[in-house]
Short mmCIF file of C-alpha atoms and ligand atoms in Angstrom, two decimals:
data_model
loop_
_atom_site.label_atom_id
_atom_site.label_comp_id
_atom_site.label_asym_id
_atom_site.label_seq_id
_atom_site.Cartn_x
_atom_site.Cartn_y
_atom_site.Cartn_z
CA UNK A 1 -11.88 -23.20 -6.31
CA UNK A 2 -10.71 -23.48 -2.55
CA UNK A 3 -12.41 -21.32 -0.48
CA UNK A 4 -11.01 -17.73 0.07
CA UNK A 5 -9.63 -16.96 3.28
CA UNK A 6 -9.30 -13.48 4.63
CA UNK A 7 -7.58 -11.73 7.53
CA UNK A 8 -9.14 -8.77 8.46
CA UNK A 9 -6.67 -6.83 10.55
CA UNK A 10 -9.36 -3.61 11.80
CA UNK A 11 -5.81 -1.56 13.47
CA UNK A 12 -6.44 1.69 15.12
CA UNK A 13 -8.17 5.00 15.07
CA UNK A 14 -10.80 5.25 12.14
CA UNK A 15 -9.24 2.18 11.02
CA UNK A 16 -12.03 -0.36 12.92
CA UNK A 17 -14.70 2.17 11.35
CA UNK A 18 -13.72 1.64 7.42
CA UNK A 19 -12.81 -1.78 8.28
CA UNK A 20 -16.17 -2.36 8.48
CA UNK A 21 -17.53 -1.01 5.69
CA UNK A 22 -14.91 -3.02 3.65
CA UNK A 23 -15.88 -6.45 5.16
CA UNK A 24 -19.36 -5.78 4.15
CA UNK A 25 -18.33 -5.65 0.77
CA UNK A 26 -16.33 -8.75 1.43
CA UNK A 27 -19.59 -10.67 2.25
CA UNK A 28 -21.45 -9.40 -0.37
CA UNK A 29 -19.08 -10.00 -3.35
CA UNK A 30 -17.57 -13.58 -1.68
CA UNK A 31 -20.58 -15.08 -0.01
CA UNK A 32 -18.41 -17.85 0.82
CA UNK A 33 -15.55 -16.26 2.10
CA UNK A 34 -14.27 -17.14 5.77
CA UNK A 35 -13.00 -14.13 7.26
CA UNK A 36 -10.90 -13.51 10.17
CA UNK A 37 -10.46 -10.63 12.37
CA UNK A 38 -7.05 -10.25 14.32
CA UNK A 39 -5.39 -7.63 16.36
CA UNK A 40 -2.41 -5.49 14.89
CA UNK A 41 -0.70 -1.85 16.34
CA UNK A 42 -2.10 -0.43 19.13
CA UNK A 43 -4.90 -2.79 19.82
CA UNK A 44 -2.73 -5.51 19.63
CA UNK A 45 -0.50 -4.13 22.83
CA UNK A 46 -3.31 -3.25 24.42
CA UNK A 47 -4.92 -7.01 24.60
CA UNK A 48 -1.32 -8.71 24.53
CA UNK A 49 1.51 -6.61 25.32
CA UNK A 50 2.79 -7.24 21.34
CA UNK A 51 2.10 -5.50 18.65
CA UNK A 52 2.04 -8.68 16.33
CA UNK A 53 0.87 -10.90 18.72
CA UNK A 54 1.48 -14.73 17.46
CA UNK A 55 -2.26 -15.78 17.25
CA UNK A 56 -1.76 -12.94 13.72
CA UNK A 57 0.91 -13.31 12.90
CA UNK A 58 -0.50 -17.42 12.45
CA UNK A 59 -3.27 -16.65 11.07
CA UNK A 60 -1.71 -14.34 8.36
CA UNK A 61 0.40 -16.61 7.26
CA UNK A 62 -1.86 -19.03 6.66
CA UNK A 63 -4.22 -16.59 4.94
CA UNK A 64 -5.11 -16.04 1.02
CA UNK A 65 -4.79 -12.48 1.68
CA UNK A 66 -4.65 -9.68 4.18
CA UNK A 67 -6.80 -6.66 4.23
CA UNK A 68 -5.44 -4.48 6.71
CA UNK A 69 -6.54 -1.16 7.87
CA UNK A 70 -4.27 1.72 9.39
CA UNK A 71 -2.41 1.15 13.06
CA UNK A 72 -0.87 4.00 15.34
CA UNK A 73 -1.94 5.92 18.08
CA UNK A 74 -0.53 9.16 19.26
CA UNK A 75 -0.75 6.98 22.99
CA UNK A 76 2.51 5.00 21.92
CA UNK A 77 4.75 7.85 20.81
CA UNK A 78 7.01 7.75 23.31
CA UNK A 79 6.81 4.18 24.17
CA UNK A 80 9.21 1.39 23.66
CA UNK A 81 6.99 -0.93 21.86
CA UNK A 82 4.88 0.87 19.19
CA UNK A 83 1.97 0.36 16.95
CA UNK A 84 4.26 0.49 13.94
CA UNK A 85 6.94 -2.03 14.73
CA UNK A 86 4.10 -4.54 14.49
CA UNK A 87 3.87 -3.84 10.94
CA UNK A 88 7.12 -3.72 9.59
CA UNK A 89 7.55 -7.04 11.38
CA UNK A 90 4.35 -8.36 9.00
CA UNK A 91 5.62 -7.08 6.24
CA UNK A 92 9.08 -8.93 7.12
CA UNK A 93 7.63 -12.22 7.91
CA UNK A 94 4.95 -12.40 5.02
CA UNK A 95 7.92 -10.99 2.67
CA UNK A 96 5.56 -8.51 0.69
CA UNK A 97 8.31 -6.43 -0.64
CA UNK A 98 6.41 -5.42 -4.07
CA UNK A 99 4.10 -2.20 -2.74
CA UNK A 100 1.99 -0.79 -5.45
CA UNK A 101 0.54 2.48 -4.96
CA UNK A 102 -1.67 2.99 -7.55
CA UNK A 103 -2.64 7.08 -7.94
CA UNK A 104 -5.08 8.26 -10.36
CA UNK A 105 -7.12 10.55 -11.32
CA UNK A 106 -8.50 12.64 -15.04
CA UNK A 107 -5.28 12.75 -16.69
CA UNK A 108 -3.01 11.53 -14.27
CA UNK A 109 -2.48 7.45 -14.19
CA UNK A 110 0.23 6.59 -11.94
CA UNK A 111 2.09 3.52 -10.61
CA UNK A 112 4.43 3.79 -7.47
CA UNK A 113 6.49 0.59 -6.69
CA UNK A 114 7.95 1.10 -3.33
CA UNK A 115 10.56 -1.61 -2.01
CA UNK A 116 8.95 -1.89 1.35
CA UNK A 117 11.26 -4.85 3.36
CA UNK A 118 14.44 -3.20 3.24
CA UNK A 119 16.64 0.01 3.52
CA UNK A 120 16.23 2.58 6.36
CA UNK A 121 13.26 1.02 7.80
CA UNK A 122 15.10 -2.78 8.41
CA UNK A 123 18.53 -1.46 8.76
CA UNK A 124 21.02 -1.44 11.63
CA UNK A 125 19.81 1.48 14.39
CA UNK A 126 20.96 2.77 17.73
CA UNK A 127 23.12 4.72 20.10
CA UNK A 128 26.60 4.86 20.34
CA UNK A 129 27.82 6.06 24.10
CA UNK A 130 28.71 9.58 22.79
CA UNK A 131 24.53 10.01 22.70
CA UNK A 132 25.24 9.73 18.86
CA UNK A 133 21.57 8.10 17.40
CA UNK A 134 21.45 6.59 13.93
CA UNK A 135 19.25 4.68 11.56
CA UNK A 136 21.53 2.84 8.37
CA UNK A 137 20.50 2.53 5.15
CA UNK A 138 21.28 -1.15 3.69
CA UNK A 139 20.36 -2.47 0.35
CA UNK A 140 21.38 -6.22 -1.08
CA UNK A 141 21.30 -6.34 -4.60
CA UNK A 142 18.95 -9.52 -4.56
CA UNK A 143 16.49 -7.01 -2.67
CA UNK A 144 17.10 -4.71 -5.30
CA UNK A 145 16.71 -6.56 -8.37
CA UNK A 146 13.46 -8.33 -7.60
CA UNK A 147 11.49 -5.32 -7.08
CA UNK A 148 12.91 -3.79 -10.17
CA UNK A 149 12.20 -6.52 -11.86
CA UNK A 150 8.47 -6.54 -10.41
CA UNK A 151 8.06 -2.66 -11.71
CA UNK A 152 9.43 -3.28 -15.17
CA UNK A 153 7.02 -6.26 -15.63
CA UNK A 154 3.93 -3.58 -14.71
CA UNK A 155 5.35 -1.17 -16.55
CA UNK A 156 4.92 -3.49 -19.49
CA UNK A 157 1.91 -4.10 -18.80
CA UNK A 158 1.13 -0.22 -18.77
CA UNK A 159 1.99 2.66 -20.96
CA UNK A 160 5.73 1.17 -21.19
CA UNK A 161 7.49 3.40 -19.00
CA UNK A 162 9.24 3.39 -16.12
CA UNK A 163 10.96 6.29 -13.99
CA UNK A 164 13.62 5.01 -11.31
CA UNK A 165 14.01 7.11 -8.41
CA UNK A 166 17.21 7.62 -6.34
CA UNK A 167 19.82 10.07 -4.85
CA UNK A 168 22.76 8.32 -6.66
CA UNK A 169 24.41 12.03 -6.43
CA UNK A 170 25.10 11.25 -2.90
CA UNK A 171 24.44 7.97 -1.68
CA UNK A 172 26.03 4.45 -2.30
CA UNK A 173 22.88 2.36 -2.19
CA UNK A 174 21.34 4.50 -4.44
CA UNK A 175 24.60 4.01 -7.03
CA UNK A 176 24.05 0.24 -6.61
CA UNK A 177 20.08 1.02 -7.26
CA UNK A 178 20.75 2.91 -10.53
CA UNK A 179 23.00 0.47 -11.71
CA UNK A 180 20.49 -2.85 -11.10
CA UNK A 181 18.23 -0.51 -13.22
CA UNK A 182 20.44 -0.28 -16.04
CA UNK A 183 21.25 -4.01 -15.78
CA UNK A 184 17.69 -5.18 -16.00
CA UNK A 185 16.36 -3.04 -18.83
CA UNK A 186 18.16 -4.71 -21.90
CA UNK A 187 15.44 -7.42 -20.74
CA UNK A 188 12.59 -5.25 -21.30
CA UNK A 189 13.34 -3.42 -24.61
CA UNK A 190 9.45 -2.55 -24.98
CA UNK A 191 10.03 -0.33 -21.35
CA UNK A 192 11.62 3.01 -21.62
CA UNK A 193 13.26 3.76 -18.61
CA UNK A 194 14.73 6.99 -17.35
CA UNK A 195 16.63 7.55 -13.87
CA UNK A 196 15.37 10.86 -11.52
CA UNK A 197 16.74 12.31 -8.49
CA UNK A 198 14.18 11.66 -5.73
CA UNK A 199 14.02 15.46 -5.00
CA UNK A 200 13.06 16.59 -8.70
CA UNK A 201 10.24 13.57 -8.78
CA UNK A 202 8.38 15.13 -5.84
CA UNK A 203 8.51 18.38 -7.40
CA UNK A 204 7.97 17.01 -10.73
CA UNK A 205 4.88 15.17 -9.32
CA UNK A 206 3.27 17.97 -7.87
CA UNK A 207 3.53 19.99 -10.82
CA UNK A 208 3.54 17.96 -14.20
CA UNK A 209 2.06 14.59 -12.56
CA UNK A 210 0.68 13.02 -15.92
CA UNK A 211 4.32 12.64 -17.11
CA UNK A 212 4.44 9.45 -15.09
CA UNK A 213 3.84 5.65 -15.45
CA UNK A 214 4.91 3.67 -13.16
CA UNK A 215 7.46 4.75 -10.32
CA UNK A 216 10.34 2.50 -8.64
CA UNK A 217 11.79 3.45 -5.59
CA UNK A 218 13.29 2.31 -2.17
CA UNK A 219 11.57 2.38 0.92
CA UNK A 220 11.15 5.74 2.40
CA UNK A 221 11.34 7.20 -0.99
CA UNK A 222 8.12 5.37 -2.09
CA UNK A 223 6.83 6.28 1.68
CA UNK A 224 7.22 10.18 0.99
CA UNK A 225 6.30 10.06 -2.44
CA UNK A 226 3.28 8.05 -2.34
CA UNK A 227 1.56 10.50 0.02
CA UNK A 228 2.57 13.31 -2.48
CA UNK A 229 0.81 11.41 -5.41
CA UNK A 230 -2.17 10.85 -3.25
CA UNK A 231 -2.59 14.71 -2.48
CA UNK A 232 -2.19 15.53 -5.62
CA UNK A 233 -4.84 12.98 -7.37
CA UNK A 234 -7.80 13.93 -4.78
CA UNK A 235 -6.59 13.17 -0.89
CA UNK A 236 -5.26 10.59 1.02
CA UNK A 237 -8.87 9.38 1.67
CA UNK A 238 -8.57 7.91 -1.88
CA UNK A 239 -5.30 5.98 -2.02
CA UNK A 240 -4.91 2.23 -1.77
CA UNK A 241 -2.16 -0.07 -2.13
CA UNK A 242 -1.33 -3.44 -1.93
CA UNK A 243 2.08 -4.87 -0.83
CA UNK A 244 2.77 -8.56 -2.92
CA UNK A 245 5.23 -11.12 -2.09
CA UNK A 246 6.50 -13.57 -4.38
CA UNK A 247 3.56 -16.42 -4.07
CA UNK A 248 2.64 -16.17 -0.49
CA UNK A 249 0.01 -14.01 1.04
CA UNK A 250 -0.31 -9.99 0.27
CA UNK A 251 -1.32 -7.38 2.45
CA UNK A 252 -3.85 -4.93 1.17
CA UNK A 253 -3.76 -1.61 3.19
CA UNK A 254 -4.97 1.83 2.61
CA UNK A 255 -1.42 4.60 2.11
CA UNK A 256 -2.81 6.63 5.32
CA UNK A 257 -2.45 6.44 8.40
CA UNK A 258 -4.78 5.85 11.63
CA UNK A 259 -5.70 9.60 11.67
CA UNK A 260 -6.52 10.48 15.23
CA UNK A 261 -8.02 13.54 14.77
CA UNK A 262 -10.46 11.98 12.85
CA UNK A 263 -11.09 8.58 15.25
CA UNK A 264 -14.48 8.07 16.41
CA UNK A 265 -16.37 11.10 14.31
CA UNK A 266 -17.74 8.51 11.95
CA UNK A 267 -16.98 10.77 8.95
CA UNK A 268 -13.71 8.95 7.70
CA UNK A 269 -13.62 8.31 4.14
CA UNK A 270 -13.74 4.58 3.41
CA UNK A 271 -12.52 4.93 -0.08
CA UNK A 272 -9.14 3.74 0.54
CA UNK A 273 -9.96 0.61 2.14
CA UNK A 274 -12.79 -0.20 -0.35
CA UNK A 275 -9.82 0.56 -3.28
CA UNK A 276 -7.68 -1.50 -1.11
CA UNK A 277 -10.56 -4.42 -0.78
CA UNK A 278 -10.91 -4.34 -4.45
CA UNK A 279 -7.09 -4.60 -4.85
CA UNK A 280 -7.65 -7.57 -2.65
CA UNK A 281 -9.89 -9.33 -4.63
CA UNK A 282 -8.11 -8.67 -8.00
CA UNK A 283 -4.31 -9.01 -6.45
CA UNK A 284 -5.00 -11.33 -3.72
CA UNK A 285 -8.07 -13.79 -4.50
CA UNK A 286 -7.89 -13.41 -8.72
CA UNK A 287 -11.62 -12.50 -8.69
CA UNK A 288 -11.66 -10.06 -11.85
CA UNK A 289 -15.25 -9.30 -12.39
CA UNK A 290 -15.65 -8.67 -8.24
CA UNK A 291 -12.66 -6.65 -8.25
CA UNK A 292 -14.03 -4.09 -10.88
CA UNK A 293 -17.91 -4.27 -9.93
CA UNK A 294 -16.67 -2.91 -6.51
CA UNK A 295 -13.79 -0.50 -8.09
CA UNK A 296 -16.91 0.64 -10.68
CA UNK A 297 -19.36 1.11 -7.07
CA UNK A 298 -17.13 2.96 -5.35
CA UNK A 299 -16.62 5.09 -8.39
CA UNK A 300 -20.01 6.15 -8.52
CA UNK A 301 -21.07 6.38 -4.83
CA UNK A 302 -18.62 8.94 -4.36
CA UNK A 303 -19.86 10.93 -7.11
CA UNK A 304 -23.40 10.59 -5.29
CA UNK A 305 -22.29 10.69 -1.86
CA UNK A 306 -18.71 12.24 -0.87
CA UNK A 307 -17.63 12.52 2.81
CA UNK A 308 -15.98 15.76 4.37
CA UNK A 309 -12.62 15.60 2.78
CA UNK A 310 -13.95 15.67 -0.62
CA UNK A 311 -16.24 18.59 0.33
CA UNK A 312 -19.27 16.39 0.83
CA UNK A 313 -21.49 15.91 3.73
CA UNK A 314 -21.66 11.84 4.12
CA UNK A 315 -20.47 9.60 6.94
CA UNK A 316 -18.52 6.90 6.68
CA UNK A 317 -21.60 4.73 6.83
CA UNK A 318 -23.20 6.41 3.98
CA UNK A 319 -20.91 5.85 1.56
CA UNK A 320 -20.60 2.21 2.35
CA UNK A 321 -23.83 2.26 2.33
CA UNK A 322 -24.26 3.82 -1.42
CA UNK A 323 -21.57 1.21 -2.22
CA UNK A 324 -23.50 -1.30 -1.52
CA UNK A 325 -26.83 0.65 -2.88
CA UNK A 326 -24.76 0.17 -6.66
CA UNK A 327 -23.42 -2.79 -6.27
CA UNK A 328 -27.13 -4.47 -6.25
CA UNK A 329 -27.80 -1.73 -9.23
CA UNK A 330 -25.32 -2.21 -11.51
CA UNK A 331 -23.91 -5.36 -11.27
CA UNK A 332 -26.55 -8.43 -8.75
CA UNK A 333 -28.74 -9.30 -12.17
CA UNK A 334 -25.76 -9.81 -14.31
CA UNK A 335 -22.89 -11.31 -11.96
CA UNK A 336 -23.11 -14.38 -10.36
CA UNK A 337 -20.41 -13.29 -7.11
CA UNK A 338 -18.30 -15.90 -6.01
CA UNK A 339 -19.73 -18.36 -8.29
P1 LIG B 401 -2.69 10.07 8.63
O1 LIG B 401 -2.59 9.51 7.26
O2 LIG B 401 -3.34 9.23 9.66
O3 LIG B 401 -3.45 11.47 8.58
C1 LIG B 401 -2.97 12.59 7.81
C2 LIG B 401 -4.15 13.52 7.51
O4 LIG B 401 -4.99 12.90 6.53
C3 LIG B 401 -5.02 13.80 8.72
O5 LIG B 401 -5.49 15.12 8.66
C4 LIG B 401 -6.19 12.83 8.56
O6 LIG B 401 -7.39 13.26 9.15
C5 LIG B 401 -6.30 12.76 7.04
N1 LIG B 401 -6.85 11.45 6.62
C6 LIG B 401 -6.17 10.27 6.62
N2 LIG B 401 -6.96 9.28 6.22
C7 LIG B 401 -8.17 9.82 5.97
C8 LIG B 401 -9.41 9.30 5.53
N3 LIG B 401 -9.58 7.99 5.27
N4 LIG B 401 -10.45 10.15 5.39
C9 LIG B 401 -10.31 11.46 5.63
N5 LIG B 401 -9.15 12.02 6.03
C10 LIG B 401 -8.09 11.21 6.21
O7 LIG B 401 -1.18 10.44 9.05
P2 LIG B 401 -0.57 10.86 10.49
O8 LIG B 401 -1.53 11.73 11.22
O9 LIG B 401 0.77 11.33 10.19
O10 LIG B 401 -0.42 9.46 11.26
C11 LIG B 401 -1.35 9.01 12.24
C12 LIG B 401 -0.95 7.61 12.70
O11 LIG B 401 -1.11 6.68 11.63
C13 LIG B 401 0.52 7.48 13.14
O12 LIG B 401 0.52 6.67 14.30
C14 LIG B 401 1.19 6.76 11.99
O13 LIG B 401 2.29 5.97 12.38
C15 LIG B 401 0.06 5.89 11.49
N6 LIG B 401 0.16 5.47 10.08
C16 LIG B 401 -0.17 4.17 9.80
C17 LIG B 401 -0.18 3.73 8.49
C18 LIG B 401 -0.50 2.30 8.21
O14 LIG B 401 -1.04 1.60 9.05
N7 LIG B 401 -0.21 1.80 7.01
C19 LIG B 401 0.11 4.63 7.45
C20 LIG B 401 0.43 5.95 7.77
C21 LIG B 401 0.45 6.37 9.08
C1 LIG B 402 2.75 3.60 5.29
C2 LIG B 402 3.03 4.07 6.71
C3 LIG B 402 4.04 3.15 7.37
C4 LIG B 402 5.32 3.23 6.55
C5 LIG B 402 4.32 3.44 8.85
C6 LIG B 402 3.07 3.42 9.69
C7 LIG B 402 5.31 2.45 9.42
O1 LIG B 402 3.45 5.39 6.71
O2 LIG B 402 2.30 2.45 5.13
O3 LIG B 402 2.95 4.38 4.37
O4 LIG B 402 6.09 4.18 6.72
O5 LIG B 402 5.54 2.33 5.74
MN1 LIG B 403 3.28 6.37 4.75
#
């Protein structure tokens, strides 16, 4: 097998501490991996004045797969050029617009699809001379249909279910949404799909959350929603995701953000990253067995060692460092890693 290459993209704000922690798994489960680091958000304008610089961008591109932790920095707010826009431009150029936010916990197993390279995020966006501002929300069916497509196949592949959600009671790209749905699903008879109104899924997932499968939904939809399933199935400090493309090179990111008020206290919780790391390896670089030793680790160091947001005491370090404690425990005598 060719060797696996990884970008490791460290961002901003906690995001350099619980990038380390996942690279260490990295080396442990891939011995031979080649990994390399690059700037992205606010670092990235800092050295360069771009936040995708082109060196990244490069070496993204040419990358098995991208582990990526959180950019943004309260310092950029109200600048032109921001953390963020070197992002969505990633996302654009590596064309990962499959984003599966996986949220579980107990009873509650669900899968939210968010289209993440189109609609209000990409769309037309200015000022018109009256001091008007506005953002437009454009969908292409092609855009449409491929990410459907990409939710009813894991839906399959699930419990068989799959809930579209849209505003189709007011707007027109939702309409055009709905009806892709309905188009696609005499192709998956063995899916049962049903079509929700985005504003009864969040309250439906923060009440009856176990009703759900797997979720498909535009852009900022999946961005709202997917922080809503995370709080309700144990914190944002738990939620990974990784953002496919069709062939080329994913991106494998935790769901939150750079958290400021949390930057340089060591006390972060890694989980995330590590979920998205083992996403990686099962998504990105088809390494089964490494993908669930570290998924099964991580499991059990935070029973043993939970940081502040789960009502523990450990640092970020620690739990790596338990992480790693189980990975030799469970799993070094009977898995041969990157073999
Ligand atoms: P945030 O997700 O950074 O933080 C929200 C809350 O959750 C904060 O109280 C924070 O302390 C907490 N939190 C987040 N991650 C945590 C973790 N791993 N462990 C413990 N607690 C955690 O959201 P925000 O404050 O709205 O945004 C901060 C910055 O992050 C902004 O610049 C935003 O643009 C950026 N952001 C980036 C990404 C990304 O890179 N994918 C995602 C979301 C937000
Ligand atoms: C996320 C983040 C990003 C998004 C921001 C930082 C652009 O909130 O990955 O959920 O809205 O997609
Ligand atoms: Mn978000």
């Amino acid at each position: 097998m060719p060797k696996a290459r990884v970008v490791v993209l460290p961002g901003d704000g906690i995001g350099p501490e619980i990038a380390r922690e996942a690279r260490a798994m990295l080396e442990l489960l891939v011995p031979d991996i080649e990994i390399d680091e690059q700037l992205l958000g606010a670092a990235a304008i800092r050295a360069t004045g771009e936040p995708l610089p082109a060196a990244t961008l490069d070496a993204c591109r040419a990358a098995s797969a991208v582990l990526k932790a959180p950019i943004g920095d309260p310092e950029f707010d109200a600048a032109d050029v921001r953390p963020e826009q070197g992002l969505l431009a990633l996302r654009a150029a590596l064309d990962t617009y499959a984003n599966l936010r996986p949220a579980v916990l107990d009873d509650v197993d669900v899968l939210i699809v968010r289209e993440l390279v189109g609609g209000l995020y990409f769309g037309s966006s200015g000022v018109r001379e009256d001091g008007t501002v506005y953002d437009t929300c454009e969908y292409h069916p092609r855009q449409i249909e491929r990410v459907v497509r990409r939710a009813f196949e894991l839906a399959r592949a699930r419990r068989g279910k799959l809930t579209s959600v849209d505003k189709a009671n007011v707007l027109e790209t939702s309409r055009l949404w709905r009806r892709i749905v309905d188009e696609q699903s005499p192709r998956y008879p063995d899916v049962e799909v049903e079509h929700m109104l985005v504003d009864n899924a969040a309250m439906q997932l923060a009440t009856d959350p176990q009703r759900f499968d797997v979720l498909v939904t535009e852009n900022m939809f999946g961005d709202i929603l997917s922080d809503l399933a995370a709080a309700v199935t144990g914190g944002l400090g738990l939620a990974p995701s990784a953002s496919l493309s069709d062939g080329g090179a994913g991106i494998f990111e935790p769901v939150h953000g750079s958290a400021p008020d949390l930057a340089g206290s060591g006390t972060a919780n890694p989980t995330a990253m590590l979920r998205s790391t083992a996403l990686l390896l099962e998504h990105g670089l088809g390494l089964h067995e490494e993908a669930r030793a570290l998924t099964d680790a991580v499991a059990a160091a935070l029973a043993s060692a939970p940081t502040p947001d789960l009502g523990g005491t450990a640092t970020t370090a620690e739990l790596g460092a338990a992480v790693r404690e189980q990975l030799s425990v469970d799993h070094a005598a009977t898995v041969s890693y990157g073999g």
